[in-house]
mmCIF file of C-alpha atoms in Angstrom:
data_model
loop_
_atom_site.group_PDB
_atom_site.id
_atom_site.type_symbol
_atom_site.label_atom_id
_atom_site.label_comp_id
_atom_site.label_asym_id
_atom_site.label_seq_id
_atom_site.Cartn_x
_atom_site.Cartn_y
_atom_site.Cartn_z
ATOM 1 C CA UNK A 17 17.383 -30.955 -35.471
ATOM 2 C CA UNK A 18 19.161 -28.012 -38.031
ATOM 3 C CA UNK A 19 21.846 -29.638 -39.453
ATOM 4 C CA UNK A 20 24.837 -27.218 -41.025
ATOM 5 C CA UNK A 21 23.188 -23.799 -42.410
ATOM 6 C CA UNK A 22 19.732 -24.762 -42.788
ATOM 7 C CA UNK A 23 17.415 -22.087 -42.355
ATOM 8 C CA UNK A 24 13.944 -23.226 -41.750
ATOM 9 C CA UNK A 25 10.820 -20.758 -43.117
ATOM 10 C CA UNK A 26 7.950 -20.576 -40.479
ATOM 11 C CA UNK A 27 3.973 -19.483 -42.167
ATOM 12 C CA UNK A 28 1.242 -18.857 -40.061
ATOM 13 C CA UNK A 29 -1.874 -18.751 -40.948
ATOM 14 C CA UNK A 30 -4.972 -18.726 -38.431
ATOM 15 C CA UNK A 31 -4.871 -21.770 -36.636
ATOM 16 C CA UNK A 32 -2.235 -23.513 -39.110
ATOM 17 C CA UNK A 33 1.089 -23.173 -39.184
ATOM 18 C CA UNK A 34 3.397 -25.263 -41.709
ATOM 19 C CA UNK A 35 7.339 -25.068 -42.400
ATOM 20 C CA UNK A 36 9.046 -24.799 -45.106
ATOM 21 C CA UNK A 37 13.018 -25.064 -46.399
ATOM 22 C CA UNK A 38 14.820 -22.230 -48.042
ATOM 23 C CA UNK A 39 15.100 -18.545 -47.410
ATOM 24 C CA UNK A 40 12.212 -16.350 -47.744
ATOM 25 C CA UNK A 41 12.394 -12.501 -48.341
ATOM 26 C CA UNK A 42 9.996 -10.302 -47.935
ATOM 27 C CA UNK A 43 8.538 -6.392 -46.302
ATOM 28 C CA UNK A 44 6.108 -5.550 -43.852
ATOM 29 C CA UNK A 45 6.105 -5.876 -40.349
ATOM 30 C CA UNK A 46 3.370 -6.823 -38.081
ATOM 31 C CA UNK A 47 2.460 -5.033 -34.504
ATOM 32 C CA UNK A 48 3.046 -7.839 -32.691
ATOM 33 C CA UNK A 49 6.844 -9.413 -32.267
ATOM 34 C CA UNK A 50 8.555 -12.551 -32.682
ATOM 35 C CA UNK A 51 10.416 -14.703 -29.664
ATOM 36 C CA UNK A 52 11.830 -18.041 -29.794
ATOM 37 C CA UNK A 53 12.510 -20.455 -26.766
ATOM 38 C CA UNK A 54 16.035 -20.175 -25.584
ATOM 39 C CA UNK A 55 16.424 -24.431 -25.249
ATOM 40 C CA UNK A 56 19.525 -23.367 -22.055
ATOM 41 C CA UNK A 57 18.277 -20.474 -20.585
ATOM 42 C CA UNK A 58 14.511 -20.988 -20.734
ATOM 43 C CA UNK A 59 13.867 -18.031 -22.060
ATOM 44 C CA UNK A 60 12.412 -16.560 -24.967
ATOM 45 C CA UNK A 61 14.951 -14.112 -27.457
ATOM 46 C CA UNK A 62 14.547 -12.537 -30.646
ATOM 47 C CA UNK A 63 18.045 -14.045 -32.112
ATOM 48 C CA UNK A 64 18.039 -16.418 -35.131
ATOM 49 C CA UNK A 65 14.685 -15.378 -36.636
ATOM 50 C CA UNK A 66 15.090 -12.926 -39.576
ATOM 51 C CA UNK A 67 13.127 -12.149 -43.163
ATOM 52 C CA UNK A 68 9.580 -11.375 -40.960
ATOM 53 C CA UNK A 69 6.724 -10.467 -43.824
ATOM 54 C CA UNK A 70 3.592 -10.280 -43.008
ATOM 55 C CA UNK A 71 0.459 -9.291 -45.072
ATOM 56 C CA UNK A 72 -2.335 -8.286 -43.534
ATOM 57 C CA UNK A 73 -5.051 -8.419 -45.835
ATOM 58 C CA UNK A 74 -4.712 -12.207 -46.168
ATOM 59 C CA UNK A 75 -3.228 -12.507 -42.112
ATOM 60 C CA UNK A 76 -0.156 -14.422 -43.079
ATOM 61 C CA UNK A 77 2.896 -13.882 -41.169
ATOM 62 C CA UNK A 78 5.723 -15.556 -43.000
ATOM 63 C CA UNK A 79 9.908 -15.945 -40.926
ATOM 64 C CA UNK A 80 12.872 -17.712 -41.078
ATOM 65 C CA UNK A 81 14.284 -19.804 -38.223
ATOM 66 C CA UNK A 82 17.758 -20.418 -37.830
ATOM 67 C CA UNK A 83 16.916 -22.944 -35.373
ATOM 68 C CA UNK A 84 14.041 -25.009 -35.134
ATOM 69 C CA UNK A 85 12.060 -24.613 -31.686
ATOM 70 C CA UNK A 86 9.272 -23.194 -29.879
ATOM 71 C CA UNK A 87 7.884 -19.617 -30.920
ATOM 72 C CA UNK A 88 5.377 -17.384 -30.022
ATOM 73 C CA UNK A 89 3.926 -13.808 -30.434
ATOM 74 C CA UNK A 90 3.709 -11.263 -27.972
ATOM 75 C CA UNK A 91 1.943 -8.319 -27.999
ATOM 76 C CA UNK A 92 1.770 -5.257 -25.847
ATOM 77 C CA UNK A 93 -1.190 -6.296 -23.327
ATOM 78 C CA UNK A 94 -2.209 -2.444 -23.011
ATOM 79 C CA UNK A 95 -2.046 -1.418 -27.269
ATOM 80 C CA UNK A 96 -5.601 -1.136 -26.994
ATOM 81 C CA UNK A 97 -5.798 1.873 -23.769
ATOM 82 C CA UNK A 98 -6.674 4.407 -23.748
ATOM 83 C CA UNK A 99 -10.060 4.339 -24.836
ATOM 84 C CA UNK A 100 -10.578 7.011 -27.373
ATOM 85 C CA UNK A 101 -14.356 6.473 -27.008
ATOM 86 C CA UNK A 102 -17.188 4.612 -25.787
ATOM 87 C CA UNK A 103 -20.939 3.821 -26.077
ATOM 88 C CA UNK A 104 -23.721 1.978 -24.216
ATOM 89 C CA UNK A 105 -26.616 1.559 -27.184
ATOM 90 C CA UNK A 106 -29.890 0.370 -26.053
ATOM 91 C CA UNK A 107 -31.554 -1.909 -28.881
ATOM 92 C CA UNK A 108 -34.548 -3.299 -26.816
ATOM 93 C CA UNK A 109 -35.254 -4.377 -23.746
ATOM 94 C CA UNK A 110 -32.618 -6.308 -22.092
ATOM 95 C CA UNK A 111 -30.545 -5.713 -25.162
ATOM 96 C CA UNK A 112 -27.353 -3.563 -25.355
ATOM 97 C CA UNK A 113 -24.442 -2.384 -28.135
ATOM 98 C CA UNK A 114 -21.440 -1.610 -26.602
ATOM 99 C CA UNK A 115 -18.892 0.147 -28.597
ATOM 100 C CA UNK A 116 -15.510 0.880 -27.678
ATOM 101 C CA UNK A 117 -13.222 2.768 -30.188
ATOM 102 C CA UNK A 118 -9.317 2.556 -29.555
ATOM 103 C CA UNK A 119 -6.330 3.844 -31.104
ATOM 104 C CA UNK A 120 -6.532 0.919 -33.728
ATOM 105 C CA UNK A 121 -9.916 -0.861 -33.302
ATOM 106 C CA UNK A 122 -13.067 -0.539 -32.784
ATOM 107 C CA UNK A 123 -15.166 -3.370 -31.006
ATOM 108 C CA UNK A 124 -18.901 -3.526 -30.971
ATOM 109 C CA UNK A 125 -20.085 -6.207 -28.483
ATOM 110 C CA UNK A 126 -23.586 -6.766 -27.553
ATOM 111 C CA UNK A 127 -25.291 -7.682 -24.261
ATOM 112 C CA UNK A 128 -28.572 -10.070 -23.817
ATOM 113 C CA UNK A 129 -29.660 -11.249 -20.531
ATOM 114 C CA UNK A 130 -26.910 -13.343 -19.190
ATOM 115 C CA UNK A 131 -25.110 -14.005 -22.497
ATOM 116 C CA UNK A 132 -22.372 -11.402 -24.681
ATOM 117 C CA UNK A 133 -21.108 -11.746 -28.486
ATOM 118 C CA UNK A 134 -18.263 -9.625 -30.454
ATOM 119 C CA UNK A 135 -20.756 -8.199 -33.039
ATOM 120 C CA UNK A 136 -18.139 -6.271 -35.075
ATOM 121 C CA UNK A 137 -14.864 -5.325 -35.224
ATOM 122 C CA UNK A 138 -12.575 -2.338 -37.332
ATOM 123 C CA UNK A 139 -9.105 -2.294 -37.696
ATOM 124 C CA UNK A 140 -7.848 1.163 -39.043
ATOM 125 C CA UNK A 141 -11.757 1.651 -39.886
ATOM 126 C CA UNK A 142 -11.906 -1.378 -41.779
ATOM 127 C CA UNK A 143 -14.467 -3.793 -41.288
ATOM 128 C CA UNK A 144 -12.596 -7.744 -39.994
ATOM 129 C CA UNK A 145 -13.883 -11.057 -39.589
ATOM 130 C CA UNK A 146 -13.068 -12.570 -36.438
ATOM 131 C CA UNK A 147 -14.300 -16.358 -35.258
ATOM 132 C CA UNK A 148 -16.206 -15.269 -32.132
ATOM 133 C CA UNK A 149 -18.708 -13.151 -34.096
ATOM 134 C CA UNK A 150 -22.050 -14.496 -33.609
ATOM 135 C CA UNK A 151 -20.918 -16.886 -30.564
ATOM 136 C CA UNK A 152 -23.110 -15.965 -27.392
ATOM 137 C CA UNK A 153 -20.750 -17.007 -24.562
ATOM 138 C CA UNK A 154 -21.385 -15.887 -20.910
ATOM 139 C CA UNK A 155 -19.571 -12.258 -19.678
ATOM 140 C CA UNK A 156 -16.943 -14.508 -18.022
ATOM 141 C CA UNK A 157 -16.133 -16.977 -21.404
ATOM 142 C CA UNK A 158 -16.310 -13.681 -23.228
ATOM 143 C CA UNK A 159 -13.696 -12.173 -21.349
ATOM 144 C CA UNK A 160 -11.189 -14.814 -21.666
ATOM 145 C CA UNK A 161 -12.179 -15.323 -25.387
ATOM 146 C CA UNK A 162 -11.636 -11.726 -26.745
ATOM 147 C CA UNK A 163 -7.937 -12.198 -24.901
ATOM 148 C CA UNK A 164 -6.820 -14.745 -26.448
ATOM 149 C CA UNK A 165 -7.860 -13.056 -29.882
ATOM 150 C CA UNK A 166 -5.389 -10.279 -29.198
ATOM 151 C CA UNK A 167 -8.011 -7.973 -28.485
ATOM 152 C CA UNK A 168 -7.632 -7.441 -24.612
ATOM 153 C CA UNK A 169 -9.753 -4.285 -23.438
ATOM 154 C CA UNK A 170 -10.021 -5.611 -19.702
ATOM 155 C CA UNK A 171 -7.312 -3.559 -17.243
ATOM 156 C CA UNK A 172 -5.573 -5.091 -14.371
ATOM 157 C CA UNK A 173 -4.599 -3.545 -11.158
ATOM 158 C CA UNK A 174 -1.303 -2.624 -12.479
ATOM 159 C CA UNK A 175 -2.558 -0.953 -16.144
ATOM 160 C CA UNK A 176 -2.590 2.294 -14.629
ATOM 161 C CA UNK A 177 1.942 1.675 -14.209
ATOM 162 C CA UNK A 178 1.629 1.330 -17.970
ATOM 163 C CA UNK A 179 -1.289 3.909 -19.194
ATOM 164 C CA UNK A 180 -0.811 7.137 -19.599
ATOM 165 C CA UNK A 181 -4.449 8.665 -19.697
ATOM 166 C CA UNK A 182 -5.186 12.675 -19.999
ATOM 167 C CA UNK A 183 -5.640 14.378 -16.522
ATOM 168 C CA UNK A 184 -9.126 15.379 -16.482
ATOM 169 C CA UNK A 185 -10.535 18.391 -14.647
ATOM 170 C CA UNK A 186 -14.505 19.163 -16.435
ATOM 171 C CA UNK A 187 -15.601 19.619 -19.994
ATOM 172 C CA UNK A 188 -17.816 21.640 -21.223
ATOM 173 C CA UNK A 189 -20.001 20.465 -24.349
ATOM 174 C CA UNK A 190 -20.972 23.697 -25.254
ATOM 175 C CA UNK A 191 -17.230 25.275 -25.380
ATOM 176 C CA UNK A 192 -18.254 28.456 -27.394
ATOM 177 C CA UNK A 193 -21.096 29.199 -24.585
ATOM 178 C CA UNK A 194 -19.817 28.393 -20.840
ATOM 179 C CA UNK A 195 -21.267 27.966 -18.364
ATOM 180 C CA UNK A 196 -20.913 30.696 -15.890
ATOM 181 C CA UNK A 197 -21.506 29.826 -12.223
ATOM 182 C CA UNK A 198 -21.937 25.836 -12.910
ATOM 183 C CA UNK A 199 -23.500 23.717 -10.013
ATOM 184 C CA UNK A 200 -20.979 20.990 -10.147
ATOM 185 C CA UNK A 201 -22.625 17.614 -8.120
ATOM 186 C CA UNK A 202 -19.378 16.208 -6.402
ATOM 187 C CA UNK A 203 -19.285 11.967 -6.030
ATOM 188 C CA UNK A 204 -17.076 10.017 -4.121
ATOM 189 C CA UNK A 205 -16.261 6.256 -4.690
ATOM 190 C CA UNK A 206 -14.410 4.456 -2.482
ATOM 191 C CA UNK A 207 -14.349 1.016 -4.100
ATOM 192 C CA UNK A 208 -17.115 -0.340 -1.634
ATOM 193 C CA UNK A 209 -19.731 2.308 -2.864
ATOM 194 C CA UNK A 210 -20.541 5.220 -4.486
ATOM 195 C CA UNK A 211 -22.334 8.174 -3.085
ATOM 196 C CA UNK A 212 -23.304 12.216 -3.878
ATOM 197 C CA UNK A 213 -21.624 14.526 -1.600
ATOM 198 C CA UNK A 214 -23.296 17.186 0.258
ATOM 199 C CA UNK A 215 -20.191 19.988 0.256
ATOM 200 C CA UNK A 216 -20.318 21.491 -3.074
ATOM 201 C CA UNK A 217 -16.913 23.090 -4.487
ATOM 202 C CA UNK A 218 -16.782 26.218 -2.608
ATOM 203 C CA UNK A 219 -17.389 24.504 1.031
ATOM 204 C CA UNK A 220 -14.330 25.395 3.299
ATOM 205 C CA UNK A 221 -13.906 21.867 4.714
ATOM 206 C CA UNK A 222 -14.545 18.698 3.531
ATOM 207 C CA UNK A 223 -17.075 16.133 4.699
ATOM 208 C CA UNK A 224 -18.628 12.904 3.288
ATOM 209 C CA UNK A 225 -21.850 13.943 4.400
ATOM 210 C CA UNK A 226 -24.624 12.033 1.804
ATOM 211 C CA UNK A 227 -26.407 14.441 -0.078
ATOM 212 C CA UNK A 228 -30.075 15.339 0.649
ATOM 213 C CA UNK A 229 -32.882 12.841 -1.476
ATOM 214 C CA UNK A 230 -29.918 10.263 -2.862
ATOM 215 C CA UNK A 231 -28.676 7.092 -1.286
ATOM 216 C CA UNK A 232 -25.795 4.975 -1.461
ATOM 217 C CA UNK A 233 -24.639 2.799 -4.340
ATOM 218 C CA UNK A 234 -22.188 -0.296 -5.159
ATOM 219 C CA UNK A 235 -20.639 1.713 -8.297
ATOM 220 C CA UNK A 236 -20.867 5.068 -10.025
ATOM 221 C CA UNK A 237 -23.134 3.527 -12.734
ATOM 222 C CA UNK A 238 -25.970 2.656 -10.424
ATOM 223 C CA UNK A 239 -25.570 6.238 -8.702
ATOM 224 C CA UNK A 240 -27.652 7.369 -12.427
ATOM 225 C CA UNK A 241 -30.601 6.563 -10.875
ATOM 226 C CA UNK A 242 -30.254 9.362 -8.475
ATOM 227 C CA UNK A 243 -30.650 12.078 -11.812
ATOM 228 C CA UNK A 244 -31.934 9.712 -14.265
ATOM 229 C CA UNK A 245 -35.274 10.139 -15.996
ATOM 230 C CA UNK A 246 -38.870 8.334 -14.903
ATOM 231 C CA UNK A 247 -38.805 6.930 -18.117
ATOM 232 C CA UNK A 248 -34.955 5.613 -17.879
ATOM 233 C CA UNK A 249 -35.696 4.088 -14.401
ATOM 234 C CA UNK A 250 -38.431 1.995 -15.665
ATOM 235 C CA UNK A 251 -36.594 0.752 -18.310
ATOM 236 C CA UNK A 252 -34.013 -0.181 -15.738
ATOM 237 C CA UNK A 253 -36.939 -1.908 -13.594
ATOM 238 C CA UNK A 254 -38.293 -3.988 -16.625
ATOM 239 C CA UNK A 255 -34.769 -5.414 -17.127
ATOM 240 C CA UNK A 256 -34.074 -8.797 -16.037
ATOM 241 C CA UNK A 257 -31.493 -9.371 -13.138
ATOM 242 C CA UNK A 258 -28.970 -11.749 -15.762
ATOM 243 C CA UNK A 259 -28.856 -8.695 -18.186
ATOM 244 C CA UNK A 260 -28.374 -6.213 -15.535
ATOM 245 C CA UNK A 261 -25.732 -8.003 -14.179
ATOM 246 C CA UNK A 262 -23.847 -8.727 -17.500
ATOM 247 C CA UNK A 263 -23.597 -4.662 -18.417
ATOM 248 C CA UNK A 264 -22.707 -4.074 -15.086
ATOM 249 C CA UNK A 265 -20.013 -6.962 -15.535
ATOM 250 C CA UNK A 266 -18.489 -5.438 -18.910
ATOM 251 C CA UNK A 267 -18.591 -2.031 -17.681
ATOM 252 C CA UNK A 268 -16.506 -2.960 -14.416
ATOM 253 C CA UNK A 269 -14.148 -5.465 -16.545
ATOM 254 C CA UNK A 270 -13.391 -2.882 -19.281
ATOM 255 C CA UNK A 271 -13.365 0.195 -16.277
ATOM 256 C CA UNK A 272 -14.355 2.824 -19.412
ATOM 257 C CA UNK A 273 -14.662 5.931 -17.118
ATOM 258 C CA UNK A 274 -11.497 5.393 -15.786
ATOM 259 C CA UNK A 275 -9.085 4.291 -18.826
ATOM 260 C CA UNK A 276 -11.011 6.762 -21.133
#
């Protein structure tokens, strides 16, 4: 209970949090913000909680409570999308680095047969310590894991409502030489498979005729073996079904191509 004009100071620290009496000034702010359970209304509000410091470098956020009672952080579940960048590293076989670079951070996880691990993480370039580095947890534990860290890279059906990403048409890598007449290869995905389309752009009607010498596929990322090299597909056939199946996992979980 607050009796008369107590003000109680909230610290945070990790895992630990610990209260303390008097008032507590200090600067900063801190990208996620404070709520506090409304006891009545069973809600959360932002009323009553003032003098909010928090100091990165040694993750302490420090706040005064009017009223002593529940509180939590929220943060923005989509401050990581876009993607500004991404990267599939091979470092042996059935080994993977993925790298995804955001506005903020940049998260290096890598991939071994049926098992994934946060192998580094940047925030504004800087190198941070987080306590899943070095745990191996299965693509599923992973998932769940990297959430509840704050570091949620894993859209829902309803991200795109809240996303803005940059209409794409085609890029050109070589922008001070284009190309002139380019041979675009059109695919179509449908969300039960992926295939190459016959038509090309200048065909007057359209058809979803299969291409000639490619097949169907269950995403875009297995349609790469239709233009992939000999030597990529037999690095693709000496990988083990588990590993296969955890990159193709991450790579549908994070959907890169599309929130890139």
């Amino acid at each position: 209970m607050c009796r008369g004009s107590e003000v109680y100071d909230v610290v945070a620290e990790e895992e630990e949090v610990w209260l303390e009496r008097g008032l507590r000034s200090g600067k900063g702010g801190s990208r996620k913000s404070g709520s506090e359970l409304h006891s009545k209304g069973k809600h959360w509000k932002t009323d009553g909680i003032s003098n909010v410091s928090y100091k990165s470098e040694d993750r302490l956020i420090t706040f005064s409570l009017e009223t002593l009672g529940p509180v939590t952080l929220i943060q923005d579940a989509h401050v990581n999308m876009p993607y500004q960048s991404w990267e599939l590293r091979p470092l042996d076989v059935n080994k993977v680095l993925l790298t995804v670079t955001t506005v903020l951070t940049e998260i290096q996880i890598q991939i071994k047969e049926n098992l994934c691990m946060l192998a580094s993480i940047k925030l504004n370039d800087k190198k941070h310590s987080s306590i899943l580095e070095e745990k191996w947890m299965t693509p599923v534990s992973f998932i769940i894991a990297l959430k509840e860290a704050g570091l949620n890279i894993f859209p829902t059906g309803h991200s795109h409502f809240y996303v803005v990403i940059n209409y794409k048409v085609r890029e050109h890598l070589p922008k001070e030489e284009p190309i002139q007449k380019p041979n675009w290869t059109l695919l179509m995905f449908s969300g039960d498979r992926a295939q190459s389309l016959k038509i090309n752009e200048s065909s007057d009607a359209f058809s979803e005729a299969l291409k000639e010498e490619t097949e169907f596929h269950s995403t875009l990322y297995h349609m790469v073996k239709d233009f992939a090299s000999k030597e990529a597909m037999k690095k693709v056939r000496c990988s083990s079904c588990q590993f296969v199946d955890s990159v193709c996992h991450m790579l549908l979980s994070t959907r890169l191509l599309s929130y890139s």
